[in-house]
Amino acid sequence: MDTVETRELRYFIAVADELHFGRAAERLGIAQPPLSRAIQQLERRLGVTLLERNRRGVSLTGAGEILLQEGRVALDATAAAVRRTRRAGNQDGSRDRLVLAVKAGAFHELLNKLLDAYAAEPGAAEIEVLPSGTCEQEEMLRDGRADVALMHTPYNSLTGFDSVALMTEPQVAILPARHPLAERKTLSLNDIADVPDLPLARWAGNGTYQPGPGPEIHDQTQLAQLIALGRTVAVFPESARTWLWEEHAAVPLRDAPPVTTHIVWPAHSRSRVLAELIRTASRL
């Protein structure tokens, strides 16, 4: 069976993303003619047409859509293998190290409890906590930037991972303390969905923002400032109360789905120290 090089996958994915050879070549930092030749050679070797080219532009064929999906997975797996191998090889005889991805600013109490319990275990690995955006943990696990993550359903997808549920909690609306809605005992999702002077904050999912009038949020500090200034409202699990400022108010949402926190790891992992961390988490 013919193999496909990672370079070819990167080239194809760039063209498939841009649907334009010129822009893809610029993104890759190469000239357009060798990029075109590389895609043609890939198509000949696979025996399929990946891209339809005509005067209207470039589009993916059915085979191209499959390679785009599977190629991303393959590149992530390759990147993960390289990162985790380097991480294991750079310890210079010191104790093992695991990278734990967490959503920035969330679940302080649970995270501290997990880290303290694991640190008390004999032979515990060093845990590097890596804060991330709301929906970045999945990508960080897939490409090897993280070995394990705390993820939250229904916001994160656990597809392709192993996981253990740790806790479930209700959600609250976090809004400016001086806003009239902050005086309510409870709110509904409809109450905060279309407030003219308080649009819902928008987080990136898979690198893109959903359309809407609310501000595009990049990190928790920015969000906290915008809420304090009366520019936006956000929905968070109840444990987010731990990072609120005096200028913030948290009001329970009576119809928002509960959020479950999971500890999540790649399904193929055979790491002994990771297994010990999962066992510790399961006992919390």
XYZ file of N, CA and C in Angstrom:
852
model
N 0.846 -1.203 0.000
C 0.000 0.000 0.000
C 0.873 1.241 0.000
N 0.606 2.184 -0.919
C 1.388 3.404 -1.000
C 1.166 4.242 0.259
N 2.253 4.863 0.713
C 2.168 5.720 1.882
C 2.032 7.174 1.443
N 1.547 7.999 2.368
C 1.417 9.430 2.131
C 2.304 10.145 3.135
N 3.120 11.059 2.657
C 4.019 11.787 3.542
C 3.261 12.885 4.285
N 3.758 13.191 5.471
C 3.123 14.264 6.235
C 3.205 15.590 5.485
N 4.276 15.808 4.745
C 4.385 17.037 3.950
C 3.243 17.129 2.941
N 2.919 16.017 2.292
C 1.837 16.022 1.317
C 0.493 16.304 1.988
N 0.302 15.734 3.160
C -0.943 16.005 3.876
C -1.054 17.482 4.231
N 0.043 18.074 4.696
C 0.019 19.504 5.024
C -0.303 20.337 3.794
N 0.290 19.977 2.674
C 0.020 20.706 1.429
C -1.452 20.590 1.040
N -1.967 19.356 1.070
C -3.358 19.154 0.665
C -4.317 19.871 1.602
N -4.081 19.789 2.909
C -4.984 20.424 3.869
C -4.980 21.940 3.689
N -3.827 22.518 3.389
C -3.767 23.964 3.152
C -4.631 24.346 1.949
N -4.533 23.584 0.859
C -5.348 23.874 -0.323
C -6.825 23.636 -0.026
N -7.129 22.562 0.698
C -8.520 22.257 1.021
C -9.124 23.325 1.925
N -8.334 23.877 2.825
C -8.830 24.941 3.700
C -9.068 26.233 2.925
N -8.127 26.576 2.082
C -8.190 27.863 1.368
C -9.044 27.792 0.101
N -9.138 26.569 -0.491
C -9.788 26.384 -1.804
C -9.235 27.382 -2.821
N -7.922 27.560 -2.725
C -7.227 28.491 -3.620
C -5.736 28.162 -3.538
N -5.127 27.807 -4.682
C -3.727 27.389 -4.663
C -2.792 28.533 -4.294
N -3.096 29.732 -4.760
C -2.236 30.870 -4.450
C -2.197 31.174 -2.960
N -3.368 31.233 -2.333
C -3.417 31.518 -0.896
C -2.790 30.386 -0.088
N -3.015 29.140 -0.536
C -2.424 27.999 0.170
C -0.905 28.044 0.083
N -0.378 28.385 -1.091
C 1.080 28.474 -1.252
C 1.655 29.562 -0.348
N 0.964 30.681 -0.264
C 1.423 31.769 0.608
C 1.407 31.329 2.074
N 0.362 30.632 2.455
C 0.256 30.128 3.837
C 1.380 29.158 4.161
N 1.768 28.331 3.191
C 2.812 27.339 3.404
C 4.213 27.911 3.242
N 4.319 29.100 2.632
C 5.624 29.707 2.395
C 6.377 29.084 1.244
N 5.636 28.587 0.241
C 6.272 28.007 -0.939
C 5.659 28.629 -2.192
N 6.273 28.360 -3.346
C 5.733 28.847 -4.611
C 4.546 27.993 -5.038
N 3.682 28.556 -5.871
C 2.482 27.833 -6.281
C 2.762 26.638 -7.195
N 3.677 26.731 -8.182
C 3.879 25.583 -9.086
C 4.270 24.294 -8.380
N 5.242 24.297 -7.439
C 5.536 23.019 -6.770
C 4.386 22.509 -5.909
N 3.561 23.415 -5.385
C 2.386 22.977 -4.623
C 1.411 22.257 -5.551
N 1.147 22.833 -6.710
C 0.240 22.196 -7.674
C 0.761 20.828 -8.093
N 2.086 20.742 -8.339
C 2.663 19.459 -8.750
C 2.543 18.424 -7.630
N 2.754 18.848 -6.397
C 2.673 17.913 -5.275
C 1.267 17.344 -5.134
N 0.239 18.183 -5.320
C -1.142 17.698 -5.226
C -1.454 16.743 -6.373
N -0.985 17.070 -7.561
C -1.212 16.186 -8.703
C -0.541 14.830 -8.496
N 0.690 14.837 -7.968
C 1.391 13.580 -7.700
C 0.653 12.764 -6.638
N 0.121 13.439 -5.641
C -0.638 12.750 -4.602
C -1.885 12.102 -5.198
N -2.584 12.810 -6.057
C -3.787 12.259 -6.689
C -3.441 11.045 -7.550
N -2.326 11.131 -8.300
C -1.942 9.999 -9.149
C -1.591 8.777 -8.296
N -0.890 8.989 -7.213
C -0.490 7.859 -6.387
C -1.685 7.215 -5.691
N -2.642 8.031 -5.269
C -3.834 7.483 -4.624
C -4.848 6.954 -5.628
N -4.731 7.389 -6.867
C -5.658 6.940 -7.895
C -7.039 7.557 -7.799
N -7.135 8.755 -7.208
C -8.419 9.438 -7.061
C -8.223 10.925 -7.334
N -9.330 11.589 -7.641
C -9.327 13.040 -7.768
C -9.730 13.648 -6.439
N -8.890 14.488 -5.899
C -9.144 15.108 -4.599
C -9.774 16.486 -4.722
N -9.422 17.189 -5.801
C -9.876 18.560 -5.990
C -10.406 18.755 -7.401
N -11.543 19.396 -7.508
C -12.073 19.794 -8.807
C -11.584 21.202 -9.096
N -10.969 21.374 -10.256
C -10.431 22.668 -10.641
C -11.152 23.140 -11.896
N -11.711 24.339 -11.856
C -12.327 24.939 -13.035
C -12.234 26.453 -12.930
N -12.852 27.147 -13.884
C -12.737 28.610 -13.905
C -13.389 29.263 -12.695
N -14.322 28.565 -12.059
C -14.980 29.142 -10.882
C -14.163 28.969 -9.616
N -13.120 28.131 -9.670
C -12.278 27.971 -8.503
C -11.964 26.515 -8.214
N -11.738 26.219 -6.952
C -11.348 24.889 -6.499
C -12.391 24.385 -5.511
N -12.759 23.110 -5.625
C -13.693 22.511 -4.673
C -13.237 21.096 -4.361
N -13.666 20.591 -3.213
C -13.308 19.246 -2.789
C -14.231 18.211 -3.411
N -13.660 17.095 -3.832
C -14.470 15.944 -4.217
C -14.837 15.164 -2.963
N -15.653 14.128 -3.138
C -15.970 13.270 -2.002
C -14.719 12.648 -1.409
N -13.810 12.193 -2.283
C -12.553 11.617 -1.792
C -11.725 12.671 -1.079
N -11.755 13.899 -1.591
C -11.006 14.973 -0.954
C -11.530 15.300 0.437
N -12.836 15.254 0.604
C -13.414 15.517 1.931
C -12.971 14.460 2.940
N -12.898 13.204 2.481
C -12.444 12.133 3.368
C -10.986 12.345 3.758
N -10.139 12.663 2.779
C -8.723 12.860 3.090
C -8.520 14.075 3.986
N -9.333 15.111 3.798
C -9.216 16.282 4.664
C -9.498 15.895 6.115
N -10.576 15.143 6.324
C -10.945 14.732 7.682
C -9.909 13.786 8.276
N -9.555 12.748 7.534
C -8.616 11.754 8.050
C -7.198 12.309 8.119
N -6.870 13.197 7.185
C -5.529 13.784 7.187
C -5.273 14.649 8.401
N -6.289 15.381 8.831
C -6.132 16.184 10.049
C -5.842 15.282 11.252
N -6.587 14.182 11.326
C -6.382 13.234 12.432
C -4.966 12.677 12.385
N -4.506 12.319 11.185
C -3.165 11.738 11.045
C -2.081 12.733 11.428
N -2.222 13.998 11.011
C -1.221 15.008 11.368
C -1.223 15.280 12.866
N -2.422 15.316 13.457
C -2.493 15.505 14.913
C -1.798 14.353 15.640
N -2.025 13.130 15.167
C -1.411 11.971 15.813
C 0.107 12.015 15.686
N 0.597 12.441 14.533
C 2.041 12.556 14.337
C 2.629 13.624 15.247
N 1.955 14.790 15.300
C 2.424 15.864 16.168
C 2.401 15.429 17.632
N 1.352 14.701 18.019
C 1.251 14.231 19.399
C 2.387 13.276 19.735
N 2.703 12.359 18.819
C 3.786 11.405 19.065
C 5.112 12.128 19.245
N 5.355 13.136 18.421
C 6.615 13.888 18.515
C 6.682 14.654 19.838
N 5.615 15.364 20.184
C 5.624 16.170 21.406
C 5.782 15.305 22.649
N 5.024 14.208 22.713
C 5.083 13.371 23.920
C 6.412 12.633 24.014
N 6.995 12.254 22.878
C 8.311 11.615 22.884
C 9.376 12.584 23.373
N 9.335 13.816 22.881
C 10.307 14.816 23.329
C 10.145 15.117 24.814
N 8.879 15.181 25.256
C 8.633 15.471 26.655
C 9.216 14.362 27.535
N 9.058 13.112 27.102
C 9.600 11.991 27.868
C 11.120 11.970 27.838
N 11.696 12.396 26.709
C 13.147 12.339 26.557
C 13.892 13.509 27.147
N 13.178 14.575 27.534
C 13.840 15.776 28.052
C 13.811 15.862 29.574
N 13.527 14.750 30.231
C 13.422 14.790 31.686
C 14.759 14.588 32.389
N 15.777 14.120 31.659
C 17.142 14.041 32.185
C 17.203 13.346 33.548
N 16.505 12.245 33.672
C 16.544 11.488 34.911
C 15.647 12.005 36.008
N 14.988 13.139 35.779
C 14.071 13.669 36.787
C 12.758 12.902 36.729
N 11.837 13.220 37.624
C 10.578 12.477 37.659
C 9.740 12.781 36.423
N 8.801 11.879 36.150
C 7.933 12.022 34.977
C 7.124 13.307 35.067
N 6.669 13.776 33.899
C 5.880 15.001 33.847
C 4.661 14.782 32.966
N 3.514 15.270 33.418
C 2.275 15.242 32.650
C 1.787 16.666 32.462
N 1.236 16.939 31.283
C 0.653 18.246 31.007
C -0.863 18.117 31.076
N -1.456 18.897 31.966
C -2.902 18.878 32.201
C -3.522 20.164 31.660
N -4.370 20.056 30.650
C -5.038 21.216 30.066
C -6.334 21.486 30.806
N -6.546 22.732 31.190
C -7.767 23.126 31.890
C -8.274 24.428 31.296
N -9.580 24.617 31.360
C -10.154 25.892 30.928
C -9.726 26.969 31.903
N -9.171 28.054 31.389
C -8.629 29.103 32.245
C -9.695 29.631 33.203
N -9.351 29.655 34.480
C -10.198 30.288 35.474
C -11.332 29.454 36.027
N -11.503 28.233 35.575
C -12.663 27.455 36.004
C -12.264 26.353 36.983
N -13.191 25.996 37.890
C -13.075 24.807 38.726
C -11.811 24.802 39.588
N -11.504 25.933 40.235
C -10.321 26.007 41.090
C -10.353 24.974 42.203
N -11.495 24.845 42.860
C -11.583 23.945 44.008
C -11.321 22.510 43.594
N -11.959 22.056 42.513
C -11.754 20.680 42.058
C -10.313 20.474 41.612
N -9.761 21.430 40.875
C -8.391 21.289 40.389
C -7.404 21.230 41.546
N -7.556 22.102 42.518
C -6.658 22.075 43.673
C -6.778 20.762 44.437
N -7.996 20.278 44.578
C -8.212 19.014 45.278
C -7.524 17.862 44.549
N -7.633 17.848 43.212
C -6.994 16.798 42.410
C -5.476 16.877 42.522
N -4.916 18.070 42.380
C -3.458 18.218 42.407
C -2.895 17.849 43.777
N -3.577 18.254 44.835
C -3.102 17.926 46.187
C -3.164 16.420 46.445
N -4.270 15.794 46.034
C -4.417 14.353 46.254
C -3.375 13.571 45.473
N -3.109 13.977 44.240
C -2.142 13.251 43.419
C -0.717 13.463 43.927
N -0.400 14.698 44.360
C 0.950 14.977 44.859
C 1.289 14.122 46.075
N 0.272 13.687 46.818
C 0.499 12.858 48.003
C 0.760 11.395 47.670
N 0.562 11.019 46.397
C 0.781 9.629 45.994
C 2.278 9.345 45.847
N 2.741 8.159 46.247
C 4.160 7.809 46.064
C 4.531 7.808 44.579
N 5.658 8.419 44.250
C 6.127 8.438 42.869
C 5.296 9.292 41.941
N 4.562 10.270 42.479
C 3.712 11.123 41.643
C 4.550 11.881 40.626
N 4.018 12.005 39.428
C 4.691 12.779 38.379
C 4.509 14.268 38.638
N 5.356 15.061 38.021
C 5.171 16.507 38.044
C 4.014 16.865 37.113
N 3.091 17.694 37.577
C 1.942 18.094 36.765
C 2.126 19.547 36.324
N 2.188 19.743 35.029
C 2.211 21.099 34.476
C 0.779 21.461 34.077
N 0.211 22.469 34.717
C -1.151 22.902 34.412
C -1.084 23.907 33.272
N -1.813 23.614 32.194
C -1.769 24.448 30.997
C -3.148 25.069 30.773
N -3.351 26.340 31.154
C -4.652 26.989 30.919
C -4.933 27.106 29.429
N -6.209 26.979 29.080
C -6.590 27.033 27.668
C -7.916 27.756 27.527
N -8.289 28.017 26.280
C -9.588 28.600 26.000
C -10.706 27.599 26.229
N -11.937 28.062 26.066
C -13.099 27.244 26.401
C -13.136 25.919 25.649
N -12.813 25.915 24.372
C -12.968 24.700 23.566
C -11.635 24.208 22.999
N -10.522 24.550 23.644
C -9.216 24.186 23.109
C -8.677 22.864 23.640
N -9.260 22.344 24.722
C -8.655 21.169 25.338
C -8.654 19.961 24.407
N -9.716 19.802 23.626
C -9.794 18.655 22.716
C -8.642 18.678 21.725
N -8.401 19.824 21.106
C -7.311 19.935 20.133
C -5.955 19.711 20.804
N -5.798 20.199 22.022
C -4.522 20.054 22.725
C -4.234 18.600 23.067
N -5.273 17.827 23.369
C -5.085 16.393 23.590
C -4.727 15.677 22.299
N -5.388 16.055 21.218
C -5.179 15.355 19.954
C -3.793 15.613 19.375
N -3.271 16.832 19.548
C -1.982 17.133 18.921
C -0.805 17.017 19.886
N -1.063 16.537 21.114
C 0.022 16.232 22.024
C 0.504 17.363 22.894
N -0.095 18.536 22.800
C 0.302 19.612 23.704
C -0.085 19.278 25.141
N -1.093 18.431 25.310
C -1.517 18.001 26.646
C -1.610 16.481 26.678
N -1.372 15.916 27.857
C -1.514 14.473 28.063
C -2.876 14.118 28.617
N -3.502 15.055 29.313
C -4.763 14.823 29.995
C -5.442 16.176 30.118
N -6.761 16.188 30.281
C -7.484 17.459 30.334
C -8.697 17.343 31.225
N -9.124 18.473 31.759
C -10.443 18.587 32.373
C -11.354 19.215 31.334
N -12.410 18.496 30.951
C -13.317 18.957 29.912
C -14.741 18.908 30.443
N -15.623 19.628 29.767
C -16.935 19.903 30.335
C -18.037 19.675 29.298
N -18.873 18.685 29.557
C -20.030 18.469 28.697
C -21.210 19.251 29.278
N -22.059 19.831 28.410
C -22.181 19.587 26.975
C -21.303 20.470 26.085
N -20.388 21.249 26.633
C -19.614 22.186 25.814
C -18.506 21.511 25.014
N -17.849 20.512 25.588
C -16.755 19.824 24.913
C -17.208 18.463 24.407
N -16.635 18.041 23.294
C -16.893 16.702 22.771
C -15.859 15.734 23.333
N -16.331 14.581 23.813
C -15.439 13.550 24.343
C -15.203 12.435 23.331
N -15.652 12.620 22.105
C -15.526 11.587 21.069
C -14.064 11.243 20.826
N -13.761 9.958 20.872
C -12.410 9.499 20.606
C -11.504 9.468 21.824
N -12.025 9.863 22.979
C -11.237 9.881 24.201
C -11.832 8.917 25.227
N -11.015 8.567 26.210
C -11.514 7.909 27.412
C -11.733 8.986 28.469
N -12.680 8.758 29.373
C -12.984 9.800 30.353
C -13.631 9.211 31.596
N -13.547 9.976 32.689
C -14.243 9.667 33.937
C -14.929 10.943 34.396
N -16.232 10.863 34.700
C -16.966 12.022 35.201
C -16.573 12.287 36.644
N -16.308 13.563 36.970
C -15.859 13.939 38.307
C -16.909 14.691 39.111
N -17.660 15.579 38.464
C -18.668 16.352 39.189
C -19.660 16.950 38.207
N -20.873 17.220 38.694
C -21.915 17.862 37.900
C -22.463 19.039 38.698
N -22.693 20.150 38.014
C -23.152 21.353 38.709
C -24.053 22.188 37.806
N -24.895 23.043 38.419
C -25.762 23.932 37.625
C -24.964 25.088 37.034
N -25.649 25.887 36.211
C -25.006 27.028 35.572
C -25.596 28.340 36.075
N -24.788 29.390 35.938
C -25.198 30.728 36.368
C -24.907 31.722 35.251
N -25.639 32.831 35.282
C -25.327 33.961 34.411
C -24.426 34.906 35.186
N -23.304 35.277 34.591
C -22.392 36.233 35.221
C -22.556 37.560 34.499
N -22.975 38.576 35.232
C -23.313 39.866 34.643
C -22.854 41.000 35.550
N -22.893 42.229 35.053
C -22.467 43.362 35.876
C -23.335 43.485 37.122
N -22.716 43.707 38.268
C -23.459 43.774 39.530
C -24.478 44.904 39.534
N -24.232 45.962 38.770
C -25.146 47.104 38.771
C -26.283 46.970 37.767
N -26.313 45.895 36.982
C -27.370 45.722 35.988
C -28.662 45.280 36.684
N -29.837 45.744 36.215
C -31.110 45.344 36.841
C -31.310 43.835 36.932
N -30.821 43.071 35.955
C -30.991 41.618 35.998
C -30.244 40.992 37.170
N -29.232 41.671 37.674
C -28.455 41.122 38.784
C -29.258 41.056 40.076
N -30.378 41.754 40.125
C -31.210 41.756 41.322
C -32.168 40.573 41.366
N -32.285 39.834 40.263
C -33.202 38.686 40.227
C -32.659 37.520 41.057
N -33.553 36.719 41.596
C -33.163 35.511 42.319
C -32.726 34.417 41.356
N -33.436 34.292 40.228
C -33.078 33.356 39.170
C -33.346 34.027 37.825
N -32.760 33.448 36.778
C -32.990 33.917 35.413
C -33.210 32.701 34.520
N -33.774 32.947 33.328
C -33.866 31.912 32.303
C -32.887 32.270 31.184
N -32.629 31.308 30.327
C -31.760 31.585 29.179
C -32.369 32.653 28.273
N -33.701 32.672 28.159
C -34.355 33.699 27.347
C -34.156 35.095 27.941
N -34.085 35.167 29.267
C -33.911 36.464 29.917
C -32.616 37.147 29.492
N -31.582 36.361 29.217
C -30.274 36.946 28.893
C -29.914 36.811 27.420
N -30.827 36.235 26.625
C -30.501 35.945 25.227
C -30.490 37.185 24.350
N -31.295 38.174 24.669
C -31.436 39.315 23.764
C -31.629 40.603 24.562
N -30.665 40.898 25.425
C -30.705 42.133 26.202
C -29.954 43.203 25.398
N -30.632 44.274 24.957
C -29.999 45.231 24.032
C -28.675 45.793 24.526
N -28.583 46.099 25.820
C -27.362 46.715 26.330
C -26.382 45.702 26.923
N -26.678 44.398 26.790
C -25.837 43.388 27.419
C -25.783 42.121 26.545
N -25.122 42.193 25.386
C -25.079 41.023 24.494
C -24.235 39.893 25.083
N -24.603 38.668 24.730
C -23.877 37.495 25.215
C -22.454 37.461 24.665
N -21.507 37.125 25.530
C -20.119 36.967 25.102
C -20.002 35.791 24.140
N -19.056 35.891 23.210
C -18.864 34.838 22.204
C -17.447 34.276 22.321
N -17.381 32.945 22.530
C -16.096 32.246 22.580
C -15.853 31.559 21.247
N -14.589 31.371 20.916
C -14.238 30.680 19.671
C -14.426 29.187 19.838
N -15.009 28.555 18.827
C -15.120 27.104 18.760
C -14.488 26.630 17.478
N -13.452 25.781 17.580
C -12.705 25.332 16.397
C -12.142 26.514 15.614
N -11.731 27.537 16.339
C -11.064 28.670 15.705
C -11.974 29.727 15.126
N -13.290 29.555 15.228
C -14.210 30.533 14.646
C -15.235 30.972 15.686
N -15.769 32.164 15.501
C -16.780 32.713 16.396
C -18.155 32.657 15.736
N -19.156 32.284 16.507
C -20.520 32.331 16.006
C -20.932 33.789 15.797
N -21.758 34.069 14.773
C -22.194 35.448 14.553
C -23.035 35.960 15.705
N -22.979 37.253 15.937
C -23.774 37.853 17.004
C -23.197 39.191 17.415
N -23.954 39.956 18.176
C -23.506 41.295 18.563
C -22.518 41.306 19.723
N -22.418 40.205 20.469
C -21.555 40.179 21.648
C -20.079 40.217 21.302
N -19.243 40.624 22.242
C -17.800 40.710 21.991
C -17.170 39.331 21.823
N -16.115 39.265 21.004
C -15.350 38.037 20.836
C -14.367 37.919 21.997
N -14.480 36.828 22.743
C -13.701 36.657 23.957
C -12.480 35.787 23.684
N -11.314 36.255 24.134
C -10.060 35.532 23.929
C -9.544 34.879 25.201
N -9.837 35.451 26.361
C -9.385 34.857 27.608
C -10.275 35.346 28.745
N -10.094 34.728 29.904
C -10.965 35.021 31.038
C -10.778 36.441 31.560
N -9.545 36.952 31.556
C -9.299 38.306 32.048
C -10.055 39.332 31.218
N -10.013 39.172 29.903
C -10.763 40.070 29.026
C -12.252 39.998 29.325
N -12.759 38.765 29.494
C -14.183 38.591 29.791
C -14.550 39.278 31.103
N -13.745 39.059 32.149
C -14.040 39.657 33.452
C -14.090 41.178 33.359
N -13.183 41.768 32.596
C -13.168 43.219 32.451
C -14.401 43.719 31.714
N -14.786 43.023 30.653
C -15.936 43.458 29.864
C -17.236 43.328 30.658
N -17.351 42.286 31.467
C -18.541 42.156 32.313
C -18.568 43.292 33.339
N -17.429 43.550 33.975
C -17.362 44.619 34.975
C -17.713 45.979 34.381
N -17.376 46.182 33.104
C -17.674 47.440 32.430
C -19.100 47.512 31.908
N -19.863 46.438 32.087
C -21.244 46.441 31.625
C -21.402 46.217 30.141
N -20.429 45.515 29.525
C -20.462 45.324 28.074
C -20.961 43.954 27.633
N -21.051 42.993 28.553
C -21.451 41.652 28.124
C -21.926 40.838 29.322
N -22.533 39.689 29.021
C -22.948 38.703 30.011
C -22.457 37.346 29.532
N -22.197 36.427 30.460
C -21.697 35.110 30.091
C -22.366 34.046 30.935
N -22.369 32.823 30.417
C -22.930 31.671 31.126
C -21.784 30.755 31.527
N -21.729 30.402 32.815
C -20.652 29.565 33.338
C -21.219 28.572 34.351
N -20.486 27.476 34.599
C -20.853 26.610 35.722
C -20.773 27.386 37.038
N -21.504 26.928 38.026
C -21.605 27.642 39.298
C -20.254 27.828 39.978
N -19.324 26.908 39.764
C -18.014 27.020 40.406
C -17.222 28.232 39.926
N -17.665 28.869 38.858
C -16.987 30.077 38.383
C -17.110 31.226 39.376
N -17.985 31.088 40.378
C -18.108 32.134 41.399
C -16.761 32.425 42.069
N -15.838 31.461 42.033
C -14.567 31.633 42.734
C -13.706 32.735 42.135
N -13.921 33.080 40.856
C -13.079 34.128 40.258
C -13.825 35.455 40.051
N -15.015 35.599 40.607
C -15.781 36.829 40.395
C -15.162 38.016 41.127
N -15.345 39.203 40.537
C -14.927 40.456 41.145
C -16.124 41.080 41.877
N -15.845 42.149 42.615
C -16.935 42.878 43.274
C -17.918 43.443 42.260
N -17.435 43.738 41.065
C -18.290 44.322 40.019
C -19.143 43.287 39.304
N -19.024 42.017 39.675
C -19.768 40.930 39.036
C -20.899 40.437 39.931
N -21.903 39.842 39.293
C -22.965 39.127 40.004
C -23.203 37.805 39.292
N -23.523 36.771 40.055
C -23.843 35.459 39.490
C -25.277 35.105 39.883
N -26.117 34.887 38.876
C -27.527 34.575 39.111
C -27.823 33.185 38.554
N -28.390 32.273 39.333
C -28.684 30.921 38.842
C -29.594 30.945 37.611
N -29.299 30.049 36.676
C -30.125 29.876 35.480
C -30.981 28.629 35.671
N -32.274 28.812 35.766
C -33.150 27.690 36.141
C -33.364 26.701 35.002
N -33.113 27.092 33.746
C -33.366 26.166 32.641
C -32.103 25.808 31.848
N -30.930 26.186 32.334
C -29.697 25.813 31.643
C -29.320 24.378 31.993
N -28.814 23.608 31.034
C -28.439 22.217 31.331
C -27.276 22.178 32.312
N -27.240 21.168 33.175
C -26.097 21.045 34.087
C -24.814 20.758 33.316
N -23.695 21.116 33.911
C -22.379 20.895 33.312
C -21.660 19.807 34.111
N -21.131 18.824 33.399
C -20.371 17.752 34.041
C -18.899 17.901 33.678
N -18.053 17.890 34.685
C -16.611 17.948 34.482
C -16.058 16.532 34.400
N -15.261 16.276 33.371
C -14.650 14.964 33.155
C -13.136 15.127 33.134
N -12.427 14.120 33.610
C -11.005 14.024 33.323
C -10.879 13.139 32.089
N -10.130 13.614 31.081
C -10.169 13.026 29.741
C -8.739 12.778 29.262
N -8.537 11.671 28.543
C -7.207 11.342 28.041
C -7.333 10.552 26.739
N -6.279 10.504 25.915
C -6.336 9.757 24.653
C -6.622 8.280 24.901
N -7.500 7.721 24.103
C -7.927 6.337 24.326
C -6.784 5.346 24.176
N -5.768 5.678 23.403
C -4.682 4.731 23.159
C -3.557 4.829 24.187
N -3.666 5.714 25.150
C -2.566 5.954 26.085
C -2.246 4.706 26.915
N -0.957 4.440 27.096
C -0.492 3.337 27.951
C 0.436 3.875 29.046
N 0.321 5.155 29.351
C 1.198 5.784 30.328
C 0.856 5.340 31.749
N 1.854 4.839 32.468
C 1.647 4.397 33.846
C 1.309 5.582 34.748
N 2.046 6.684 34.605
C 1.799 7.829 35.490
C 0.442 8.465 35.195
N 0.013 8.432 33.937
C -1.317 8.940 33.613
C -2.390 8.063 34.259
N -2.202 6.753 34.196
C -3.166 5.846 34.825
C -3.275 6.116 36.326
N -2.157 6.441 36.974
C -2.191 6.743 38.409
C -2.950 8.033 38.676
N -2.777 9.033 37.808
C -3.529 10.284 37.971
C -5.025 10.051 37.813
N -5.404 9.213 36.851
C -6.830 8.914 36.621
C -7.412 8.193 37.835
N -6.659 7.259 38.410
C -7.144 6.559 39.598
C -7.348 7.530 40.762
N -6.425 8.469 40.903
C -6.579 9.476 41.965
C -7.828 10.314 41.735
N -8.022 10.750 40.499
C -9.197 11.568 40.172
C -10.499 10.804 40.433
N -10.493 9.515 40.147
C -11.696 8.702 40.316
C -12.092 8.564 41.777
N -11.142 8.762 42.685
C -11.426 8.611 44.104
C -11.882 9.912 44.770
N -11.849 11.015 44.029
C -12.219 12.307 44.624
C -13.707 12.348 44.994
